Short mmCIF file of C-alpha atoms in Angstrom, two decimals:
data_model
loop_
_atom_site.label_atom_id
_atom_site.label_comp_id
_atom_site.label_asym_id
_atom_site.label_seq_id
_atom_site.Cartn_x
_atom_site.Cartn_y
_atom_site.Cartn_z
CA UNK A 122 3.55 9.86 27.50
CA UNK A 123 3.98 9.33 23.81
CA UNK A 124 0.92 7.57 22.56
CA UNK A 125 2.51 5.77 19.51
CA UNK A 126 5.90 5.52 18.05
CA UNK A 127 6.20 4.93 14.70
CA UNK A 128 9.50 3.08 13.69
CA UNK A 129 10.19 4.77 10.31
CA UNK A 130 9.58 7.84 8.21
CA UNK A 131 8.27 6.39 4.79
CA UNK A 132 4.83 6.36 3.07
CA UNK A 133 3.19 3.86 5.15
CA UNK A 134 4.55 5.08 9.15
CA UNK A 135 3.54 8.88 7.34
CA UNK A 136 0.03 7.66 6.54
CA UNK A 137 0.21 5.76 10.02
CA UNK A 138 0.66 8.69 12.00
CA UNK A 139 -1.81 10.64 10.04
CA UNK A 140 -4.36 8.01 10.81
CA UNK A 141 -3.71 8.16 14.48
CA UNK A 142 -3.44 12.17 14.28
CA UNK A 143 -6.95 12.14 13.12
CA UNK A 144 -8.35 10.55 16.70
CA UNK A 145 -6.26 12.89 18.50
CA UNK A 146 -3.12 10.37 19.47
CA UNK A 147 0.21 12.20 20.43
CA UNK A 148 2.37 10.23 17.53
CA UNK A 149 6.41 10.06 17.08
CA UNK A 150 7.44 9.17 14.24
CA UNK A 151 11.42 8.35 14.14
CA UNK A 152 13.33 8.08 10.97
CA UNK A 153 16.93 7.14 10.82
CA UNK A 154 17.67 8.85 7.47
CA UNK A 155 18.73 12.75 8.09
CA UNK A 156 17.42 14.27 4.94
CA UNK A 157 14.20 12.45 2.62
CA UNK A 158 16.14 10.43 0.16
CA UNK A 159 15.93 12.42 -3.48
CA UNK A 160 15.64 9.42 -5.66
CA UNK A 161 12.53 7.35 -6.16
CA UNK A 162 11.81 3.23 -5.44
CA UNK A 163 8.33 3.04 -6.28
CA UNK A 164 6.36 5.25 -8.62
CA UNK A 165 2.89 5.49 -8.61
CA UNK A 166 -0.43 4.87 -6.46
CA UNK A 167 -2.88 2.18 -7.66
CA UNK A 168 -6.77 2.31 -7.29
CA UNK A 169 -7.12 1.37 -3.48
CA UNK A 170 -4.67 3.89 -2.50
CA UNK A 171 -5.79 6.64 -4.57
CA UNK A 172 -9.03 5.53 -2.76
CA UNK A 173 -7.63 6.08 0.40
CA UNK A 174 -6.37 9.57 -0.24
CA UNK A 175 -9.45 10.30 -1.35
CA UNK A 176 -11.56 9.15 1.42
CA UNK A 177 -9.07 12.06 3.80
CA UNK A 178 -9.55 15.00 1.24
CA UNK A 179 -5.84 14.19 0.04
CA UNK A 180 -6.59 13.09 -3.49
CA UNK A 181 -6.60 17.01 -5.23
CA UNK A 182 -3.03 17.66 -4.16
CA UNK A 183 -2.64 13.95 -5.68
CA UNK A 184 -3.43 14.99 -9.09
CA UNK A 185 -2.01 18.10 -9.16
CA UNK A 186 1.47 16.56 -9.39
CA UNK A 187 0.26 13.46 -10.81
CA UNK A 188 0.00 12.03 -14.16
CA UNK A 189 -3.08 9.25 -15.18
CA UNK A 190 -2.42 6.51 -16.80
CA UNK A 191 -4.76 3.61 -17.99
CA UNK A 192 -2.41 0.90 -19.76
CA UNK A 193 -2.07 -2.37 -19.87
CA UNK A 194 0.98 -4.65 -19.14
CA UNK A 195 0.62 -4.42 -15.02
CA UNK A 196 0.13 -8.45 -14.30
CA UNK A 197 3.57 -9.79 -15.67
CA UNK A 198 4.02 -7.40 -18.14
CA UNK A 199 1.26 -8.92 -20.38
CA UNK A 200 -0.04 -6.34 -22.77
CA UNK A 201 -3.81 -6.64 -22.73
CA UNK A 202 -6.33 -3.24 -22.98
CA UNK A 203 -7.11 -1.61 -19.31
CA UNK A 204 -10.34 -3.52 -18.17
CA UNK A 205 -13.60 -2.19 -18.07
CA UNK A 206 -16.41 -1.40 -15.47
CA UNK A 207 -13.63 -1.72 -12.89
CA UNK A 208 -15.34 -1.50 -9.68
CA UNK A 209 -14.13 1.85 -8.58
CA UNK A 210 -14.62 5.69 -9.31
CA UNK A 211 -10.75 5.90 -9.92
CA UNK A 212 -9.88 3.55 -12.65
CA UNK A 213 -6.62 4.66 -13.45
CA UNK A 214 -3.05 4.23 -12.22
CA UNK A 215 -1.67 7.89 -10.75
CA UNK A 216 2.51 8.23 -11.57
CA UNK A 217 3.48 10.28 -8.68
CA UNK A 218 6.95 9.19 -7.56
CA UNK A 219 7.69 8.02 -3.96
CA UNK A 220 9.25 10.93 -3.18
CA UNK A 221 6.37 12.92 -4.08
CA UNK A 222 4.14 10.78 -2.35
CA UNK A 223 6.43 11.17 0.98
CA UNK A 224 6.54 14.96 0.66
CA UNK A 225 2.87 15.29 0.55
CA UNK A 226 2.36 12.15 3.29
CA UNK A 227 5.34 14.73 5.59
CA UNK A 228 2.87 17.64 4.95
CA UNK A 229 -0.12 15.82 6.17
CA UNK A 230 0.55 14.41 8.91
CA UNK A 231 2.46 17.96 10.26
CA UNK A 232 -0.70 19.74 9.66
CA UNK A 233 -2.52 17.30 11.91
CA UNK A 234 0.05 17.98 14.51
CA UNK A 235 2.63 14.75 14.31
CA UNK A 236 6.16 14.96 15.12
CA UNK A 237 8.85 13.33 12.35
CA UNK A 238 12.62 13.56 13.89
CA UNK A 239 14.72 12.77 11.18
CA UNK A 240 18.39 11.19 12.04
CA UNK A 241 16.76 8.73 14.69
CA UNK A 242 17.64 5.71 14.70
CA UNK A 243 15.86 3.08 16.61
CA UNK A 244 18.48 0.30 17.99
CA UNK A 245 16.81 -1.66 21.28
CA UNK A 246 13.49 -2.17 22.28
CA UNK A 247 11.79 -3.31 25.49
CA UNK A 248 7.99 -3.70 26.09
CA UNK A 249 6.10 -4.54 29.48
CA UNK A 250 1.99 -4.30 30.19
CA UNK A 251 2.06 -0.84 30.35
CA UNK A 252 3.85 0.36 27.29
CA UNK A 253 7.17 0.49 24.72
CA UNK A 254 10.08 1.41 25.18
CA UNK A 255 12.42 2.56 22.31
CA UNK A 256 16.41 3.09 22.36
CA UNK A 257 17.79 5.39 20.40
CA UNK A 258 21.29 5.15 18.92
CA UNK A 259 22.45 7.89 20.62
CA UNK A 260 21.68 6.13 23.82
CA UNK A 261 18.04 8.46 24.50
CA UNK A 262 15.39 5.84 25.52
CA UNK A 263 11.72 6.83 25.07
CA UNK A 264 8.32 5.76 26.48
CA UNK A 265 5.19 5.04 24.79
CA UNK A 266 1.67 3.12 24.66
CA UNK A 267 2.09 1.54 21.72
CA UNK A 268 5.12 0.74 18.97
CA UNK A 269 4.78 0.32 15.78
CA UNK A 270 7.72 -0.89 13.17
CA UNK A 271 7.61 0.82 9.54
CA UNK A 272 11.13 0.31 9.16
CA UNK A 273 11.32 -1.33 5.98
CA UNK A 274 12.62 -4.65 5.03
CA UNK A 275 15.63 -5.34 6.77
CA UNK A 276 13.04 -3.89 9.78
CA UNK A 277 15.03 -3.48 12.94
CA UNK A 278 12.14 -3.38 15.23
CA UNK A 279 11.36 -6.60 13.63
CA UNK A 280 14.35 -8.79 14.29
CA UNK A 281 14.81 -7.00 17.95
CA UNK A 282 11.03 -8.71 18.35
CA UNK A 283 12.44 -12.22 17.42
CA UNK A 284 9.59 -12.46 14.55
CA UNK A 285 9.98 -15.07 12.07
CA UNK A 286 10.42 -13.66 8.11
CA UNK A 287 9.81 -17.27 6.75
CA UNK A 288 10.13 -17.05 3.03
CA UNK A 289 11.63 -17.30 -0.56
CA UNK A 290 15.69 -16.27 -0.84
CA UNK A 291 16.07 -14.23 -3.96
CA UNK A 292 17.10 -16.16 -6.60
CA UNK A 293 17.04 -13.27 -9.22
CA UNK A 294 19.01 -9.65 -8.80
CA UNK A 295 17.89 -6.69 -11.00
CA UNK A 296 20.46 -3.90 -11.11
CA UNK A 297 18.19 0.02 -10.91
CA UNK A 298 19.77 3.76 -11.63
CA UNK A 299 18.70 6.92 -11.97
CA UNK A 300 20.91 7.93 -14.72
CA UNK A 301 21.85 10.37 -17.36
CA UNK A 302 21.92 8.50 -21.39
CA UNK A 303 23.61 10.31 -23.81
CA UNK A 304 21.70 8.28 -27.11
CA UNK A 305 18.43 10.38 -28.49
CA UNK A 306 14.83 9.17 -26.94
CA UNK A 307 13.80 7.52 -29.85
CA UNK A 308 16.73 5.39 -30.51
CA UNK A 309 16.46 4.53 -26.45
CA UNK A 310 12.62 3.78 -27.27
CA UNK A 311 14.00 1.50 -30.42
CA UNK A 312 15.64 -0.45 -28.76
CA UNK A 313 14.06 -1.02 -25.16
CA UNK A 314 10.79 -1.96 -27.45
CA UNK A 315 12.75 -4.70 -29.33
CA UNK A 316 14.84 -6.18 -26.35
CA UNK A 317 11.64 -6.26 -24.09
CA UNK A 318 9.64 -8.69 -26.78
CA UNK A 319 11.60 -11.20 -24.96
CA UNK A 320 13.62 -9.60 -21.94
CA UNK A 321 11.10 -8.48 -19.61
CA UNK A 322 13.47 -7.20 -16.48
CA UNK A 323 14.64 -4.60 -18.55
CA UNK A 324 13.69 -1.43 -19.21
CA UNK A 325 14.29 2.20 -19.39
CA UNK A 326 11.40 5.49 -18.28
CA UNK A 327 12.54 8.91 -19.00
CA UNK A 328 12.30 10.91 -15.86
CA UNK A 329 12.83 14.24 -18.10
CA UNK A 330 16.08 16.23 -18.48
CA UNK A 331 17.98 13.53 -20.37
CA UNK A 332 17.50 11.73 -16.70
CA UNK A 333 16.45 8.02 -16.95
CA UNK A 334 14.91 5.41 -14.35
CA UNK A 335 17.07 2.24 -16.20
CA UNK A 336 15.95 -1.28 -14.79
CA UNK A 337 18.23 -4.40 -15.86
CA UNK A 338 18.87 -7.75 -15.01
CA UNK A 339 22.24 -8.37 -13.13
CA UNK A 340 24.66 -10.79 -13.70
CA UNK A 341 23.94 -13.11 -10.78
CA UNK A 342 22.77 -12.70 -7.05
CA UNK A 343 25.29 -10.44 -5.07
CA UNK A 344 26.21 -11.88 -1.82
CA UNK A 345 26.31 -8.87 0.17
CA UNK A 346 22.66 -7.36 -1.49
CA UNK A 347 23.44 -3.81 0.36
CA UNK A 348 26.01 -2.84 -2.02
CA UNK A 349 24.81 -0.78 -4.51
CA UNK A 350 25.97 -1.92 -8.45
CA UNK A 351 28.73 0.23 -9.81
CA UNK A 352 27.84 2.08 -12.93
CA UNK A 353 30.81 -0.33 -14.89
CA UNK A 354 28.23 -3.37 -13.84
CA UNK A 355 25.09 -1.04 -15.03
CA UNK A 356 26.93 -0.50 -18.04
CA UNK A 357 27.86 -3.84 -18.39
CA UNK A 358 24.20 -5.41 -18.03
CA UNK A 359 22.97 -3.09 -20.28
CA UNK A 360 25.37 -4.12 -22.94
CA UNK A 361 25.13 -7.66 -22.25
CA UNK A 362 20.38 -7.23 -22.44
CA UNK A 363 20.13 -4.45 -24.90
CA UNK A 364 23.65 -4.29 -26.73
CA UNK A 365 24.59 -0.87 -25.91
CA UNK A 366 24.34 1.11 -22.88
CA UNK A 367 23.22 4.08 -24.25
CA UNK A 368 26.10 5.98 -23.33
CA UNK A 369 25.16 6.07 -19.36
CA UNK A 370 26.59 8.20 -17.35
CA UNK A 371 26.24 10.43 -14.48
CA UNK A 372 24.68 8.02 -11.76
CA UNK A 373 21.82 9.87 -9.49
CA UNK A 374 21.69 6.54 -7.68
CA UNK A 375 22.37 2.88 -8.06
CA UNK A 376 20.82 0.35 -6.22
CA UNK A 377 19.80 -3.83 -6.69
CA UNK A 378 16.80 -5.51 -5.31
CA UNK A 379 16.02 -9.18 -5.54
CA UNK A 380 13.31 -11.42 -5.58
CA UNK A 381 12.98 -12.36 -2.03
CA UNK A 382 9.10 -12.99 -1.29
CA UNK A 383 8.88 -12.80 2.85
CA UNK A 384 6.53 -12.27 5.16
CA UNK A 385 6.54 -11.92 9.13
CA UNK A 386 4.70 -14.36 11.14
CA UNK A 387 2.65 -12.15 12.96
CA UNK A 388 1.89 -8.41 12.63
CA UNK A 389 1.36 -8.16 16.39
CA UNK A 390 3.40 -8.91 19.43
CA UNK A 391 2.12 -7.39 22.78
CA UNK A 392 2.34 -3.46 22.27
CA UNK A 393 4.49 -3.49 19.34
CA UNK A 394 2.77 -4.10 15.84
CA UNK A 395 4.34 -4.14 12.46
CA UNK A 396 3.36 -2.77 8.73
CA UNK A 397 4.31 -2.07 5.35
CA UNK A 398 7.75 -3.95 4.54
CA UNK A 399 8.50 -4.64 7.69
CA UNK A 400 5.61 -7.20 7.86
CA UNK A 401 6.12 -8.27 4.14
CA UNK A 402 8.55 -8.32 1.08
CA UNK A 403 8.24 -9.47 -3.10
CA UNK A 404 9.67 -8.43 -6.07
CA UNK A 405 8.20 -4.97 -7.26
CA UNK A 406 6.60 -6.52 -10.20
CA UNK A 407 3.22 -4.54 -10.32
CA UNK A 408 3.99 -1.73 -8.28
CA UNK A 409 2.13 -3.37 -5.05
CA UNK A 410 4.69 -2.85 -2.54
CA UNK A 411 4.53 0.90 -1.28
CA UNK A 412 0.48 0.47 -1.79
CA UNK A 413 0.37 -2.62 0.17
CA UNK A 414 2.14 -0.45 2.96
CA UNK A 415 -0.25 2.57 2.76
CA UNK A 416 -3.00 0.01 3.03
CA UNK A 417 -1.66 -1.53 5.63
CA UNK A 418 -1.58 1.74 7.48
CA UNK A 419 -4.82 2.67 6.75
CA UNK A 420 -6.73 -0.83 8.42
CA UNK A 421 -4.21 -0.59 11.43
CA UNK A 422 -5.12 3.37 12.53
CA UNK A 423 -8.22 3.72 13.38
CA UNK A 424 -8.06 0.36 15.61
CA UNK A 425 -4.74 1.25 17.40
CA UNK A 426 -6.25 4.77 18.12
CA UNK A 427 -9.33 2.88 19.59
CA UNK A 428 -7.69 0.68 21.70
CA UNK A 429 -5.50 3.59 22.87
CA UNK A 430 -8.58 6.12 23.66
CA UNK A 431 -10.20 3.27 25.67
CA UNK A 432 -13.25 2.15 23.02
CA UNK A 433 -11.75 -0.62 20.94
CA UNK A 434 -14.03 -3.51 21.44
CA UNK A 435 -12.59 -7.19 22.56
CA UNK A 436 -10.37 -8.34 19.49
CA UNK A 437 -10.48 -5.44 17.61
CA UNK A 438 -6.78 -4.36 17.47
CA UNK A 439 -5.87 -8.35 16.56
CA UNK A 440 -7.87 -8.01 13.58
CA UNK A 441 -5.47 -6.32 12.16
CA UNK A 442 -3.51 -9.16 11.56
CA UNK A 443 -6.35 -11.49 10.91
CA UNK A 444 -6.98 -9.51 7.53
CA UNK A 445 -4.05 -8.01 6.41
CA UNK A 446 -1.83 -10.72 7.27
CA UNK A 447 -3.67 -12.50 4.14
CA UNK A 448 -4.13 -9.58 1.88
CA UNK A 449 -0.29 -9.77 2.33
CA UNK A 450 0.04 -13.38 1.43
CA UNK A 451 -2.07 -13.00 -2.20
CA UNK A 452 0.26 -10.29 -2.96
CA UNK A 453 3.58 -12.42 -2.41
CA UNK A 454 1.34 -15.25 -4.34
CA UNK A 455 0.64 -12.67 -6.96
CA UNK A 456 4.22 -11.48 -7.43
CA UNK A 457 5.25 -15.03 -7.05
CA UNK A 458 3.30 -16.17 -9.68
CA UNK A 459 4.28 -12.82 -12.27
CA UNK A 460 7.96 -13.58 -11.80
CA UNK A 461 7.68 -17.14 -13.20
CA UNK A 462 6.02 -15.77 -16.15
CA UNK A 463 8.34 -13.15 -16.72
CA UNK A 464 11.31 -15.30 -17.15
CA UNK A 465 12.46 -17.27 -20.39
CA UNK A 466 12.79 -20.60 -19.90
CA UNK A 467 10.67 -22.38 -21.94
CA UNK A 468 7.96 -23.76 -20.01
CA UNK A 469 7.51 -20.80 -17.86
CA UNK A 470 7.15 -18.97 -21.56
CA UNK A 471 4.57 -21.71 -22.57
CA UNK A 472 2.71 -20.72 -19.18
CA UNK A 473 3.00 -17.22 -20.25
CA UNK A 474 1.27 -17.55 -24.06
CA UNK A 475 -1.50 -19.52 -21.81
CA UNK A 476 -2.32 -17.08 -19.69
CA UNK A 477 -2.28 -14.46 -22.57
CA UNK A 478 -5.04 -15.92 -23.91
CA UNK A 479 -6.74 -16.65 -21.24
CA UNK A 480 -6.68 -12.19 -20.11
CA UNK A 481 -8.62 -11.76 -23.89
CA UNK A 482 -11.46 -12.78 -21.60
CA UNK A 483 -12.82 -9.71 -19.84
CA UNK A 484 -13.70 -11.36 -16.77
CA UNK A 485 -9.76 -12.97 -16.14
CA UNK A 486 -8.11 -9.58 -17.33
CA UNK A 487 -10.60 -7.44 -14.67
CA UNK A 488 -9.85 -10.51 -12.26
CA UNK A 489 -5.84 -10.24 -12.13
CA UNK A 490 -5.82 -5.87 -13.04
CA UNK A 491 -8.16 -5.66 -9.51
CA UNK A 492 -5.56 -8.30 -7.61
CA UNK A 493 -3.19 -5.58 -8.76
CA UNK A 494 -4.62 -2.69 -7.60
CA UNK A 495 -6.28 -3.78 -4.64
CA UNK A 496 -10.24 -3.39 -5.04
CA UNK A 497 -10.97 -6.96 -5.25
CA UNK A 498 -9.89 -7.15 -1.24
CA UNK A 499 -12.61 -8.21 0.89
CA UNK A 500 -11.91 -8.86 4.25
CA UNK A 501 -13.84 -12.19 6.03
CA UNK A 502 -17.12 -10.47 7.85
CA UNK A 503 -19.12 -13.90 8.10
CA UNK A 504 -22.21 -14.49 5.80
CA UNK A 505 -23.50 -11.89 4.65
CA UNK A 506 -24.59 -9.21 2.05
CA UNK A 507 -22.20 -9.57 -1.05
CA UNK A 508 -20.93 -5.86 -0.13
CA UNK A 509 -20.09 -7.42 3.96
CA UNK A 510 -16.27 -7.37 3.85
CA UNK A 511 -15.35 -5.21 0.72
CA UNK A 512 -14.68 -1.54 0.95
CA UNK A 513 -17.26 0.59 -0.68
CA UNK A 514 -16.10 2.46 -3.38
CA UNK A 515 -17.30 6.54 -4.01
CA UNK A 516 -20.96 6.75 -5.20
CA UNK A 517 -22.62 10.34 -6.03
CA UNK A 518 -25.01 11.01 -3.49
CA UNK A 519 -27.92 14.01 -3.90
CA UNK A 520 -25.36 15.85 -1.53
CA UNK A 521 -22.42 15.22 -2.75
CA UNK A 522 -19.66 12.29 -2.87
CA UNK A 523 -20.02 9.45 -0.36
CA UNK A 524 -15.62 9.68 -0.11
CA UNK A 525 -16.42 13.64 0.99
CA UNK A 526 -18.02 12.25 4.41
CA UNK A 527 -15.11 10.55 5.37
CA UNK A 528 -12.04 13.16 5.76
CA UNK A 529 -12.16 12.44 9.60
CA UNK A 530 -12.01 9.22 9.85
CA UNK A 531 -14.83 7.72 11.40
CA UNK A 532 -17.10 5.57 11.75
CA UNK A 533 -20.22 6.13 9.04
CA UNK A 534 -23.75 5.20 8.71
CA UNK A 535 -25.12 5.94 5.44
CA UNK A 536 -28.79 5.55 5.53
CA UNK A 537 -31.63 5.89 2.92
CA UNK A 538 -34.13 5.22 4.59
CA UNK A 539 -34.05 7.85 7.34
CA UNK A 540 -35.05 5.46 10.23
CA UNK A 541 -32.02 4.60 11.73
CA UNK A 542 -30.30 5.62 14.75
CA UNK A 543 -26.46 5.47 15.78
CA UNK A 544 -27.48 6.89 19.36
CA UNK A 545 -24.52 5.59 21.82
CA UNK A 546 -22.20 5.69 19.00
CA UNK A 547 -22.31 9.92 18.10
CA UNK A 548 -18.67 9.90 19.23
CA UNK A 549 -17.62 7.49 16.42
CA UNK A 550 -19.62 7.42 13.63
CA UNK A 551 -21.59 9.95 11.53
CA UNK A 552 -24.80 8.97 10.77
CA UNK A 553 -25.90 10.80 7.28
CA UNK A 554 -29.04 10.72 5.53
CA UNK A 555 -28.84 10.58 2.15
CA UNK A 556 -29.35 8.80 -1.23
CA UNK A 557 -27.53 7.34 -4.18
CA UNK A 558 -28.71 6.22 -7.31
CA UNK A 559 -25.46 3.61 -7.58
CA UNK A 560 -26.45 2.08 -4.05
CA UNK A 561 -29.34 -0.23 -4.25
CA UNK A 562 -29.43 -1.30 -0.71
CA UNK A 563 -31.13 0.18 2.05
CA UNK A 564 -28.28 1.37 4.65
CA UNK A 565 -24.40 0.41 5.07
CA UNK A 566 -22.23 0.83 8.19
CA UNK A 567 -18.56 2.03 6.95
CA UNK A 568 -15.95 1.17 8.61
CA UNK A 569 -13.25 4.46 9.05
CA UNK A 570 -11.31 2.77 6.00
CA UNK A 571 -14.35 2.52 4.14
CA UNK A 572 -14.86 -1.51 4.57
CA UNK A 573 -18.58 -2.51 4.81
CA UNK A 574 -19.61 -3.79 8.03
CA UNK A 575 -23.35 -3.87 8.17
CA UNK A 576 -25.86 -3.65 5.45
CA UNK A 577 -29.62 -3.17 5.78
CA UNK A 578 -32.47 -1.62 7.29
CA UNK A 579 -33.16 -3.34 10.73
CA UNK A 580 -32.30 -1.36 13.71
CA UNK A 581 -32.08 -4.00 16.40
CA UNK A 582 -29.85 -5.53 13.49
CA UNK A 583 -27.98 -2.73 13.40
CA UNK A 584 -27.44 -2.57 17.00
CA UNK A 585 -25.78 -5.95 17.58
CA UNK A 586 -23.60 -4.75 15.17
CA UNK A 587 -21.77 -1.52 16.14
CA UNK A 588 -20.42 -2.74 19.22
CA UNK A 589 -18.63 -5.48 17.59
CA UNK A 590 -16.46 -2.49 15.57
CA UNK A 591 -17.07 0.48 17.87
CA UNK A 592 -17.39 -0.59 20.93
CA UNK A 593 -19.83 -0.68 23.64
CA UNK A 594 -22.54 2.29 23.51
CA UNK A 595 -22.18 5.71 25.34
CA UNK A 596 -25.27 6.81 27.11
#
């Protein structure tokens, strides 16, 4: 039998099914698409998720196709400097386009042995004590332990589980194209710098070639919002914003997206589990949503493969849901909250200058960039150390890199002291002694996505702790 299905082919069932590859699951991942789409929705990787890649020995094939970038503008398009003493080796934004990011997610999770069928389309679902089953639409049914949706938005394994999206319609539409423009660079740079001193929504990033990723406002909210724009409606936004359209032509791809902030009312129900946008949607302000979804992936893995292999302790596969079910919530909070200040009415605008001022201090500016990129995240442990909860970023160690321990996704014990013992637990986490010179307390127990779940030096302390993440002990 099939160990997990995932529902969906993009960045976060890829990183999904890489996660579960790791512990040795047999995973399916179906995608309806044919072909990997050629065009490009989100565009770059923020701090936690260049984190994550790092933490499986992804990150170098990262920045080899990858560009840093440490500006400012990512909470509402406020222009204040990148932040200092960000808490994080990897205090920069990565531009790698989705596409990139799913070709090198695809070449992953093949090496660790998963199977992506492309033109799969999942259209029924049924689920019982034992397992999932999954109807195709070309009427082939197929078994597994566990399903999980990454399907996206308009998530078909989520309405065929009856889960509630509550939410925010859109009340916005912004028109997006990959296009060719015919007027020079620096007359497009002219004038996207002038209209965006007071139209945010609109903008235009050269993609190279005399290509162009062009973002504009539409006219109203289309009632049917899977139609993609014509290029006589891009044209005409981009006259109506910027007062010329800088000669577009030759459409790559036209789409619309709204401002819809949704999320599903639970993550889990019975064998079947959702993620990425199929558990949540906003407005791309910030570039949070395919990071959210990679993130998503990365808590859910390790705990569906241990309830799978037999050694998830009581409660452990529900906590999914119990933390990222509120990560997701800030986020649509977050985005909420950006898109008010973004627009031009007046007292949204006066909100704006406020907060402005209020980002010259160091402390707000590092406050809202880390809401952004995901480091301030700390999931609810109890009481506890200050580190209990958070996910501990890459220190230097004598040996090495603390991130270099953790390509296999387990459990970890980093210890300085060199009197601890994981004995029980071998199978699931590594126990390494070592030091760092940027940890100052005595040992931490990592989670496999890096989250802090112990810290100190007490072994019988220590002990009533690892079963309540790994399990009960193996003598």
């Amino acid at each position: 039998m099939i160990d997990v299905i995932v529902a969906g082919g993009g960045p976060t069932g890829l990183m999904l099914a890489s996660e579960l590859r790791l512990h040795g699951l047999r995973a399916l991942v179906l995608e309806k698409e044919p072909e990997p789409t050629r065009y490009a929705r989100a565009l770059g990787l923020h701090a936690r998720s260049v984190e994550v890649m790092d933490q499986r020995g992804l990150l170098e094939r990262f920045l080899a196709v990858g560009r840093q970038f440490r500006v400012g503008g990512f909470f509402a398009g406020i222009d204040k400097p990148w932040p200092d003493q960000l808490d994080t080796a990897h205090a920069y934004v990565l531009h790698v386009p989705q596409t990139t990011t799913e070709r090198l997610l695809t070449e992953h999770a093949t090496e660790l042995g998963a199977e992506i069928r492309r033109g799969c389309e999942v259209v029924g679902l049924s689920q019982d004590e034992d397992g999932a089953t999954a109807e195709l639409a070309d009427g082939t049914q197929l078994r597994s332990r566990y399903l999980v949706g990454c399907d996206g938005g308009r998530s078909t394994v989520r309405k065929l589980l009856g889960v509630g999206f509550p939410g925010e319609p859109t009340r916005v539409d912004t028109l997006l194209g990959v296009v060719e423009l015919t007027a020079p660079p620096e007359t497009v740079h002219a004038v996207m710098a002038e209209v965006r001193k007071t139209q945010l929504r609109f903008g235009a990033m050269p993609l190279g070639d005399g290509v162009y990723r062009v973002v504009a406002p539409a006219a109203g909210v289309a009632e049917d919002r899977t139609v993609p724009p014509t290029l006589d409606e891009l044209k005409q936004q981009m006259r109506t914003v910027a007062g010329t359209d800088f000669g577009v032509h030759s459409p790559r791809w036209l789409s619309r997206f709204g401002d819809a902030t949704r999320q599903a009312e639970r993550y889990r129900t019975g064998r079947v589990l959702l993620a990425g946008d199929a558990a949540h949607i906003h407005p791309p302000i910030g570039g949070q949503g395919l990071n959210l979804g990679i993130q998503d992936a990365f808590n859910l893995g390790w705990k569906l493969a241990a309830e799978v292999a037999g050694w998830a302790p009581e409660g452990l596969l529900d906590s999914y849901h119990t933390e990222r079910h509120p990560v997701a919530a800030d986020v649509l909070d977050n985005a909420r909250a950006q898109m008010e200040l973004m627009s031009l009415e007046p007292g949204p605008r006066s909100v704006r200058r406020l907060v402005a001022e209020l980002m010259d201090f160091e402390d707000v500016n590092r406050y809202l960039i880390e809401k952004i990129i995901a480091i301030g995240v700390r999931y609810d442990f109890g009481e506890g150390h200050e580190l209990l909860g958070r996910r501990m970023r890459d220190v230097g160690l004598k040996q090495g890199r603390l991130y270099e321990l953790m390509h296999g996704g387990r459990g970890l014990l980093l210890d300085q002291t060199g009197r601890l013992s994981v004995a029980g637990w071998a199978d699931r986490v590594d126990h390494v002694v070592d030091a760092s010179e940027e940890l100052d307390v005595p040992a931490v127990l990592l989670r496999p996505d890096g989250h802090v779940a112990w810290v100190g030096e007490d072994q019988r302390d220590l002990l009533d702790r690892l079963p309540k993440w790994f399990g009960a002990a193996v003598s």
